Amino acid sequence: METAIKPFSIRDVEINPPLILSPMAGVTDISFRRLLKRRGGVGLTVSEFISVEGLTRNNPKSKRQMRFFEEERPFAVQIFGGQAERMAMAAEMAEEVGADILDVNCGCPAPKVVKHGGGSGLLRDYTRLEAILKEIKKRIRIPLTIKIRAGYYDNNINAVETAKLAEACGVEHIALHGRTKEQGYKGLANWDLVRQIKETVSVPVSGSGDVVNVEGAFARWRETRCDGILIGRGAMANPWIFRQVEDAIHGREIFQPSLEEKRAVLHEYFDMLREDMPEMAAIGKMKQLAGQFTRGLKGGALFRQAVYHSHSVDEVLNRISEYFEAMEAGRPYYGEGRPADVGEEAPVLDSCEAATVNS
Ligand SMILES: Cc1cc2nc3c(=O)[nH]c(=O)nc-3n(C[C@H](O)[C@H](O)[C@H](O)COP(=O)(O)O)c2cc1C
């Protein structure tokens, strides 16, 4: 396809391939990241956003969110909060547990987060943002990065100014999700802002938003000349997307997973979840992935519904087997004999809000 796309470095941390698994609260936990990393093509993994209030007050959930596997490296911990001292303390903790990069969340639109000055709230309070970045910078040796939105208000797009300020404070990589806080997840991400930031600052710049296939990734690279691409929701629907983009970068035939591989990935994920959390929580997460993963697959809606109605590990496993057996035999899938009430399925989280528990 094209050869201009190459690895980049955040100081001495090489991002190769230049593809980042976008942080998603409630989704990109240690199991999901490992699942994705094993599929190939992920150049950087990032934790879910972690509350600095939780971390610095010894909240066990926040601490658990900092765990990672060696095989995930390079690995970034993303933190959120509004107090410089707490942010710096949490950054030190991330460095101590061995994270390669510390990332500051300047994008979360959840009221609970914004109210305390954190997340996208920082996009309308440069004094606070500057104080936070400078304090963190003094206290850690690993690279400091940020993930921002286009702006807080729709009528005040300030991503380029935010990027300049961040660079001046010593930030070494800027990722932009080109929607405003007000916009939430509506409409499309503005990638022209990624181009503008890339033309303005000298640190590496990556873009986020709406990349769901190889063509989309290449188009965004071509248009913006950015260094890296983040993929979030697209990876839930297609865990092989990173490998596919990497194949295209190297001019290889693009990997297409077989039905067997799709079935295996659901089992692998479920096994990891059950090792890591109580059964009901694992079933809940499984519903979430099964919902995204089978979008567009034949019989996918009925399968999602069947998994959604499962209440035990065995039920989930049986539904997976039945669905894939039907697909492999070329038979239609009828769920568990239920009528096709396909409207009901596991809710898809559409913001960091749903997973915000510690702030
Ligand atoms: C469920 C969900 C949770 C998210 N949580 C975070 C988060 O914790 N930190 C963050 O920086 N962005 C978060 N985001 C934003 C994504 O990282 C990404 O920028 C956005 O979804 C656009 O990219 P996509 O179209 O590839 O998903 C979240 C998005 C979703 C859908």
CSV table of C-alpha atoms and ligand atoms in Angstrom, one decimal:
chain,number,residue,atom,x,y,z
A,1,MET,CA,0.0,0.0,0.0
A,2,GLU,CA,2.4,2.7,1.3
A,3,THR,CA,5.8,2.8,2.9
A,4,ALA,CA,5.9,6.2,4.6
A,5,ILE,CA,4.4,4.9,7.8
A,6,LYS,CA,7.1,4.1,10.2
A,7,PRO,CA,7.7,3.5,13.9
A,8,PHE,CA,8.3,6.6,16.1
A,9,SER,CA,9.8,7.1,19.5
A,10,ILE,CA,8.5,8.9,22.7
A,11,ARG,CA,12.0,9.8,23.9
A,12,ASP,CA,13.6,6.3,24.2
A,13,VAL,CA,10.4,4.3,24.0
A,14,GLU,CA,9.9,2.9,20.5
A,15,ILE,CA,6.3,2.7,19.3
A,16,ASN,CA,6.5,0.0,16.6
A,17,PRO,CA,4.2,-0.3,14.8
A,18,PRO,CA,3.0,3.2,15.3
A,19,LEU,CA,-0.4,2.0,16.5
A,20,ILE,CA,-1.8,2.6,20.0
A,21,LEU,CA,-4.6,0.7,21.7
A,22,SER,CA,-6.7,3.7,22.8
A,23,PRO,CA,-7.5,3.8,26.5
A,24,MET,CA,-11.1,2.9,27.3
A,25,ALA,CA,-12.4,2.9,30.8
A,26,GLY,CA,-14.3,-0.3,31.6
A,27,VAL,CA,-12.8,-2.0,28.5
A,28,THR,CA,-9.0,-1.8,28.2
A,29,ASP,CA,-8.2,-3.6,31.5
A,30,ILE,CA,-5.3,-6.0,31.9
A,31,SER,CA,-7.1,-8.9,30.2
A,32,PHE,CA,-8.4,-6.9,27.2
A,33,ARG,CA,-5.0,-5.4,26.6
A,34,ARG,CA,-3.3,-8.8,26.7
A,35,LEU,CA,-5.8,-10.2,24.4
A,36,LEU,CA,-5.2,-7.5,21.9
A,37,LYS,CA,-1.4,-7.5,22.3
A,38,ARG,CA,-1.4,-11.2,21.5
A,39,ARG,CA,-3.2,-10.6,18.2
A,40,GLY,CA,-0.3,-8.5,17.1
A,41,GLY,CA,0.3,-5.0,15.7
A,42,VAL,CA,-0.2,-3.0,19.0
A,43,GLY,CA,2.8,-0.7,19.4
A,44,LEU,CA,1.6,0.8,22.8
A,45,THR,CA,-0.9,-0.2,25.3
A,46,VAL,CA,-2.5,2.3,27.8
A,47,SER,CA,-4.3,1.6,31.0
A,48,GLU,CA,-7.8,2.6,31.6
A,49,PHE,CA,-7.9,6.1,33.1
A,50,ILE,CA,-7.1,5.8,36.8
A,51,SER,CA,-8.3,8.2,39.5
A,52,VAL,CA,-5.4,9.9,41.3
A,53,GLU,CA,-7.8,10.3,44.3
A,54,GLY,CA,-8.2,6.5,44.4
A,55,LEU,CA,-4.5,5.9,43.9
A,56,THR,CA,-3.3,8.3,46.5
A,57,ARG,CA,-5.9,7.2,49.0
A,58,ASN,CA,-4.9,3.5,48.5
A,59,ASN,CA,-8.1,2.5,46.8
A,60,PRO,CA,-7.6,-1.2,45.9
A,61,LYS,CA,-9.5,-0.9,42.6
A,62,SER,CA,-7.3,2.0,41.4
A,63,LYS,CA,-4.2,0.0,42.4
A,64,ARG,CA,-5.4,-3.0,40.5
A,65,GLN,CA,-5.9,-0.8,37.4
A,66,MET,CA,-2.1,-0.2,37.3
A,67,ARG,CA,-1.2,-3.8,36.9
A,68,PHE,CA,0.2,-4.9,33.5
A,69,PHE,CA,1.9,-7.9,32.0
A,70,GLU,CA,5.5,-7.6,30.8
A,71,GLU,CA,4.4,-8.8,27.3
A,72,GLU,CA,2.3,-5.6,27.0
A,73,ARG,CA,5.3,-3.3,27.0
A,74,PRO,CA,5.6,-0.6,26.1
A,75,PHE,CA,2.9,0.3,28.5
A,76,ALA,CA,1.5,3.7,29.6
A,77,VAL,CA,-0.5,4.4,32.7
A,78,GLN,CA,-3.1,7.1,32.2
A,79,ILE,CA,-4.2,9.1,35.2
A,80,PHE,CA,-6.9,11.7,35.8
A,81,GLY,CA,-7.5,14.3,38.4
A,82,GLY,CA,-7.4,18.0,39.1
A,83,GLN,CA,-4.9,18.5,41.9
A,84,ALA,CA,-1.3,19.0,40.9
A,85,GLU,CA,0.1,17.4,44.1
A,86,ARG,CA,-2.1,14.3,43.8
A,87,MET,CA,-1.4,14.0,40.1
A,88,ALA,CA,2.3,14.1,40.8
A,89,MET,CA,2.1,11.5,43.6
A,90,ALA,CA,0.1,9.2,41.3
A,91,ALA,CA,2.6,9.7,38.5
A,92,GLU,CA,5.4,8.6,40.9
A,93,MET,CA,3.4,5.5,41.7
A,94,ALA,CA,3.1,4.7,38.0
A,95,GLU,CA,6.8,5.1,37.6
A,96,GLU,CA,7.4,2.8,40.6
A,97,VAL,CA,5.3,0.0,39.2
A,98,GLY,CA,7.4,0.1,36.1
A,99,ALA,CA,5.2,1.9,33.5
A,100,ASP,CA,7.2,3.1,30.5
A,101,ILE,CA,5.1,6.3,30.0
A,102,LEU,CA,2.8,8.4,32.2
A,103,ASP,CA,-0.2,9.9,30.3
A,104,VAL,CA,-2.5,12.6,31.6
A,105,ASN,CA,-6.2,12.4,30.7
A,106,CYS,CA,-7.4,15.8,29.4
A,107,GLY,CA,-10.4,14.4,27.5
A,108,CYS,CA,-12.9,12.6,29.8
A,109,PRO,CA,-16.2,14.4,29.6
A,110,ALA,CA,-17.9,12.8,32.7
A,111,PRO,CA,-19.4,15.5,35.0
A,112,LYS,CA,-17.9,13.7,38.0
A,113,VAL,CA,-14.4,14.1,36.6
A,114,VAL,CA,-14.8,17.6,35.1
A,115,LYS,CA,-16.4,18.9,38.4
A,116,HIS,CA,-13.1,18.4,40.1
A,117,GLY,CA,-11.1,20.1,37.4
A,118,GLY,CA,-9.8,16.9,35.8
A,119,GLY,CA,-10.3,15.3,32.3
A,120,SER,CA,-11.6,17.7,29.7
A,121,GLY,CA,-12.0,20.3,32.5
A,122,LEU,CA,-8.3,20.9,32.0
A,123,LEU,CA,-8.9,22.2,28.5
A,124,ARG,CA,-10.6,25.3,29.9
A,125,ASP,CA,-8.3,25.9,32.8
A,126,TYR,CA,-4.7,26.3,31.5
A,127,THR,CA,-3.4,27.6,34.8
A,128,ARG,CA,-4.4,24.3,36.4
A,129,LEU,CA,-3.2,22.2,33.4
A,130,GLU,CA,0.2,24.0,33.5
A,131,ALA,CA,0.6,23.5,37.2
A,132,ILE,CA,-0.2,19.8,36.9
A,133,LEU,CA,2.1,19.1,34.0
A,134,LYS,CA,5.0,21.1,35.6
A,135,GLU,CA,4.6,19.3,38.9
A,136,ILE,CA,4.5,15.9,37.3
A,137,LYS,CA,7.5,16.7,35.1
A,138,LYS,CA,9.6,17.6,38.2
A,139,ARG,CA,8.7,14.3,39.9
A,140,ILE,CA,9.1,11.5,37.3
A,141,ARG,CA,11.9,10.4,34.9
A,142,ILE,CA,9.7,8.4,32.5
A,143,PRO,CA,8.2,10.4,29.5
A,144,LEU,CA,5.1,12.4,30.2
A,145,THR,CA,2.4,12.4,27.5
A,146,ILE,CA,-1.2,13.8,27.3
A,147,LYS,CA,-4.4,12.8,25.5
A,148,ILE,CA,-6.6,15.8,24.8
A,149,ARG,CA,-9.9,16.6,23.0
A,150,ALA,CA,-10.5,19.3,20.4
A,151,GLY,CA,-11.6,21.7,23.1
A,152,TYR,CA,-14.1,22.0,25.9
A,153,TYR,CA,-16.7,24.1,24.2
A,154,ASP,CA,-17.9,23.6,20.6
A,155,ASN,CA,-17.3,27.3,20.0
A,156,ASN,CA,-13.8,27.4,21.4
A,157,ILE,CA,-11.6,24.8,19.6
A,158,ASN,CA,-8.2,25.2,21.4
A,159,ALA,CA,-6.4,21.9,20.7
A,160,VAL,CA,-3.4,23.6,19.0
A,161,GLU,CA,-3.0,26.0,21.9
A,162,THR,CA,-3.3,23.2,24.4
A,163,ALA,CA,-0.7,21.2,22.5
A,164,LYS,CA,1.7,24.2,22.5
A,165,LEU,CA,1.3,24.7,26.2
A,166,ALA,CA,1.9,21.0,26.8
A,167,GLU,CA,5.0,21.0,24.8
A,168,ALA,CA,6.3,24.0,26.7
A,169,CYS,CA,5.7,22.1,29.9
A,170,GLY,CA,7.9,19.2,28.7
A,171,VAL,CA,5.2,16.8,27.4
A,172,GLU,CA,6.7,14.4,24.9
A,173,HIS,CA,3.7,13.1,23.0
A,174,ILE,CA,0.3,14.5,22.2
A,175,ALA,CA,-2.7,12.4,21.3
A,176,LEU,CA,-5.8,14.2,20.1
A,177,HIS,CA,-9.3,12.9,20.0
A,178,GLY,CA,-10.8,15.5,17.6
A,179,ARG,CA,-14.2,16.0,19.3
A,180,THR,CA,-15.0,18.6,21.9
A,181,LYS,CA,-16.2,17.8,25.4
A,182,GLU,CA,-19.6,19.3,24.5
A,183,GLN,CA,-19.8,17.1,21.5
A,184,GLY,CA,-19.2,13.9,23.5
A,185,TYR,CA,-19.2,11.1,21.0
A,186,LYS,CA,-21.5,12.7,18.4
A,187,GLY,CA,-20.5,13.5,14.9
A,188,LEU,CA,-17.1,12.7,13.5
A,189,ALA,CA,-13.6,13.4,15.0
A,190,ASN,CA,-11.9,16.4,13.4
A,191,TRP,CA,-8.6,15.0,12.1
A,192,ASP,CA,-7.6,18.3,10.5
A,193,LEU,CA,-6.7,19.4,14.1
A,194,VAL,CA,-4.3,16.5,14.2
A,195,ARG,CA,-2.6,17.9,11.1
A,196,GLN,CA,-2.5,21.4,12.6
A,197,ILE,CA,-0.9,20.2,15.8
A,198,LYS,CA,1.6,18.1,13.9
A,199,GLU,CA,2.6,21.1,11.9
A,200,THR,CA,2.9,23.2,15.1
A,201,VAL,CA,4.8,21.2,17.7
A,202,SER,CA,8.0,19.2,17.4
A,203,VAL,CA,7.1,16.3,19.7
A,204,PRO,CA,5.4,13.3,18.1
A,205,VAL,CA,1.6,13.6,17.6
A,206,SER,CA,-1.0,10.9,17.2
A,207,GLY,CA,-4.7,11.0,16.3
A,208,SER,CA,-7.8,9.3,17.6
A,209,GLY,CA,-11.3,8.9,16.5
A,210,ASP,CA,-13.4,6.7,14.2
A,211,VAL,CA,-10.6,4.5,12.7
A,212,VAL,CA,-12.3,1.1,12.1
A,213,ASN,CA,-10.3,-0.4,9.3
A,214,VAL,CA,-7.0,-0.4,7.4
A,215,GLU,CA,-8.2,2.1,4.8
A,216,GLY,CA,-9.3,4.6,7.5
A,217,ALA,CA,-5.9,4.3,9.2
A,218,PHE,CA,-4.0,5.0,6.0
A,219,ALA,CA,-6.3,7.8,5.0
A,220,ARG,CA,-5.7,9.6,8.3
A,221,TRP,CA,-1.9,9.1,8.1
A,222,ARG,CA,-1.9,10.5,4.5
A,223,GLU,CA,-4.1,13.5,5.5
A,224,THR,CA,-2.3,14.5,8.7
A,225,ARG,CA,1.2,13.1,8.5
A,226,CYS,CA,0.8,12.3,12.2
A,227,ASP,CA,3.1,9.8,13.9
A,228,GLY,CA,0.7,7.4,15.4
A,229,ILE,CA,-2.9,6.3,15.2
A,230,LEU,CA,-5.0,5.3,18.2
A,231,ILE,CA,-7.8,2.8,17.8
A,232,GLY,CA,-10.4,2.2,20.5
A,233,ARG,CA,-13.9,1.1,19.6
A,234,GLY,CA,-12.7,-0.4,16.4
A,235,ALA,CA,-10.6,-2.9,18.4
A,236,MET,CA,-13.6,-4.1,20.3
A,237,ALA,CA,-15.4,-5.0,17.0
A,238,ASN,CA,-12.2,-6.3,15.4
A,239,PRO,CA,-9.3,-7.4,17.8
A,240,TRP,CA,-7.2,-8.1,14.7
A,241,ILE,CA,-7.3,-4.5,13.4
A,242,PHE,CA,-3.8,-3.6,14.6
A,243,ARG,CA,-2.3,-6.7,12.9
A,244,GLN,CA,-4.2,-5.9,9.7
A,245,VAL,CA,-2.9,-2.4,9.6
A,246,GLU,CA,0.6,-3.7,10.3
A,247,ASP,CA,0.3,-6.2,7.5
A,248,ALA,CA,-0.7,-3.3,5.2
A,249,ILE,CA,2.3,-1.2,6.4
A,250,HIS,CA,4.6,-4.0,5.4
A,251,GLY,CA,2.9,-4.7,2.1
A,252,ARG,CA,1.8,-8.2,3.3
A,253,GLU,CA,-1.5,-9.9,2.6
A,254,ILE,CA,-4.0,-8.6,5.2
A,255,PHE,CA,-4.8,-11.2,7.8
A,256,GLN,CA,-8.4,-12.3,7.9
A,257,PRO,CA,-9.4,-14.3,11.0
A,258,SER,CA,-11.2,-17.6,10.4
A,259,LEU,CA,-14.4,-18.5,12.3
A,260,GLU,CA,-12.3,-20.8,14.4
A,261,GLU,CA,-10.0,-17.9,15.4
A,262,LYS,CA,-13.0,-15.8,16.3
A,263,ARG,CA,-14.4,-18.5,18.5
A,264,ALA,CA,-10.9,-19.0,20.1
A,265,VAL,CA,-10.5,-15.4,20.9
A,266,LEU,CA,-13.8,-15.3,22.8
A,267,HIS,CA,-12.7,-18.3,24.8
A,268,GLU,CA,-9.3,-16.9,25.5
A,269,TYR,CA,-10.8,-13.6,26.7
A,270,PHE,CA,-13.3,-15.4,28.9
A,271,ASP,CA,-10.5,-17.5,30.5
A,272,MET,CA,-8.4,-14.5,31.2
A,273,LEU,CA,-11.4,-12.7,32.8
A,274,ARG,CA,-12.2,-15.6,35.0
A,275,GLU,CA,-8.7,-15.7,36.3
A,276,ASP,CA,-8.8,-12.1,37.1
A,277,MET,CA,-12.2,-11.4,38.6
A,278,PRO,CA,-15.3,-12.9,40.1
A,279,GLU,CA,-17.5,-15.0,37.8
A,280,MET,CA,-20.4,-12.5,37.5
A,281,ALA,CA,-18.0,-9.6,36.6
A,282,ALA,CA,-16.3,-11.8,34.0
A,283,ILE,CA,-19.7,-12.7,32.5
A,284,GLY,CA,-20.6,-8.9,32.3
A,285,LYS,CA,-17.4,-8.1,30.5
A,286,MET,CA,-17.9,-11.0,28.2
A,287,LYS,CA,-21.4,-9.7,27.3
A,288,GLN,CA,-19.8,-6.4,26.4
A,289,LEU,CA,-17.2,-7.8,24.1
A,290,ALA,CA,-19.5,-10.4,22.5
A,291,GLY,CA,-21.8,-7.5,21.7
A,292,GLN,CA,-19.2,-5.5,19.9
A,293,PHE,CA,-17.4,-8.4,18.4
A,294,THR,CA,-20.3,-10.0,16.5
A,295,ARG,CA,-21.6,-6.8,15.0
A,296,GLY,CA,-22.1,-7.5,11.3
A,297,LEU,CA,-21.6,-11.2,11.7
A,298,LYS,CA,-24.4,-13.5,10.4
A,299,GLY,CA,-26.7,-14.3,13.3
A,300,GLY,CA,-24.7,-11.9,15.5
A,301,ALA,CA,-27.7,-10.1,16.9
A,302,LEU,CA,-29.3,-13.4,18.1
A,303,PHE,CA,-26.0,-14.5,19.5
A,304,ARG,CA,-25.6,-11.3,21.4
A,305,GLN,CA,-29.0,-11.7,22.8
A,306,ALA,CA,-28.3,-15.3,23.8
A,307,VAL,CA,-25.1,-14.3,25.6
A,308,TYR,CA,-26.9,-11.3,27.2
A,309,HIS,CA,-29.4,-13.7,28.8
A,310,SER,CA,-26.7,-16.0,30.2
A,311,HIS,CA,-26.2,-16.1,33.9
A,312,SER,CA,-23.4,-18.7,34.4
A,313,VAL,CA,-20.1,-19.5,32.9
A,314,ASP,CA,-21.4,-22.8,31.4
A,315,GLU,CA,-24.3,-20.9,29.7
A,316,VAL,CA,-21.9,-18.4,28.1
A,317,LEU,CA,-19.6,-21.2,26.9
A,318,ASN,CA,-22.6,-23.2,25.5
A,319,ARG,CA,-23.9,-20.2,23.6
A,320,ILE,CA,-20.5,-19.6,22.1
A,321,SER,CA,-20.2,-23.2,21.0
A,322,GLU,CA,-23.7,-23.3,19.6
A,323,TYR,CA,-23.2,-20.1,17.6
A,324,PHE,CA,-19.9,-21.1,16.1
A,325,GLU,CA,-21.0,-24.7,15.4
A,326,ALA,CA,-23.9,-23.3,13.4
A,327,MET,CA,-21.7,-20.8,11.5
A,328,GLU,CA,-19.1,-23.5,10.7
A,329,ALA,CA,-21.9,-25.9,9.5
A,330,GLY,CA,-23.4,-23.1,7.4
A,331,ARG,CA,-26.6,-23.4,9.4
A,332,PRO,CA,-28.6,-20.4,10.5
A,333,TYR,CA,-28.4,-19.6,14.3
A,334,TYR,CA,-31.6,-19.4,16.2
A,335,GLY,CA,-30.3,-18.4,19.6
A,336,GLU,CA,-31.8,-20.6,22.3
A,337,GLY,CA,-35.1,-20.9,20.5
A,338,ARG,CA,-36.2,-17.4,21.7
A,339,PRO,CA,-38.1,-15.1,19.4
A,340,ALA,CA,-35.9,-12.6,17.7
A,341,ASP,CA,-36.1,-9.8,20.1
A,342,VAL,CA,-32.9,-8.3,18.9
A,343,GLY,CA,-33.4,-4.9,20.4
A,344,GLU,CA,-32.1,-6.0,23.8
A,345,GLU,CA,-28.4,-6.5,24.2
A,346,ALA,CA,-25.6,-5.6,26.5
A,347,PRO,CA,-25.3,-1.8,26.7
A,348,VAL,CA,-22.4,-0.4,24.8
A,349,LEU,CA,-20.5,2.1,27.0
A,350,ASP,CA,-20.0,5.3,25.1
A,351,SER,CA,-18.1,7.4,27.6
A,352,CYS,CA,-15.6,7.2,30.4
A,353,GLU,CA,-18.5,8.1,32.7
A,354,ALA,CA,-19.8,4.7,33.1
A,355,ALA,CA,-16.6,3.4,34.6
A,356,THR,CA,-15.8,6.4,36.8
A,357,VAL,CA,-16.1,5.1,40.4
A,358,ASN,CA,-13.2,6.7,42.3
A,359,SER,CA,-13.6,10.4,41.9
B,1,LIG,C1,-16.1,3.1,26.6
B,1,LIG,C2,-15.1,4.2,26.3
B,1,LIG,C3,-14.2,4.5,27.4
B,1,LIG,C4,-13.2,5.5,27.2
B,1,LIG,N1,-12.4,5.8,28.2
B,1,LIG,C5,-11.3,6.6,28.0
B,1,LIG,C6,-10.3,6.8,29.0
B,1,LIG,O1,-10.3,6.2,30.0
B,1,LIG,N2,-9.3,7.6,28.7
B,1,LIG,C7,-9.2,8.3,27.5
B,1,LIG,O2,-8.2,9.0,27.3
B,1,LIG,N3,-10.1,8.1,26.5
B,1,LIG,C8,-11.2,7.3,26.7
B,1,LIG,N4,-12.1,7.1,25.7
B,1,LIG,C9,-11.9,7.7,24.4
B,1,LIG,C10,-11.1,6.8,23.5
B,1,LIG,O3,-9.8,6.5,23.9
B,1,LIG,C11,-11.0,7.4,22.0
B,1,LIG,O4,-10.3,8.6,22.1
B,1,LIG,C12,-12.4,7.6,21.5
B,1,LIG,O5,-13.3,6.5,21.7
B,1,LIG,C13,-12.3,7.8,19.9
B,1,LIG,O6,-11.7,6.8,19.3
B,1,LIG,P1,-12.4,5.5,18.6
B,1,LIG,O7,-13.3,6.0,17.6
B,1,LIG,O8,-11.2,4.7,18.0
B,1,LIG,O9,-13.0,4.7,19.7
B,1,LIG,C14,-13.1,6.1,25.9
B,1,LIG,C15,-14.0,5.8,24.9
B,1,LIG,C16,-14.9,4.8,25.1
B,1,LIG,C17,-15.8,4.5,23.9
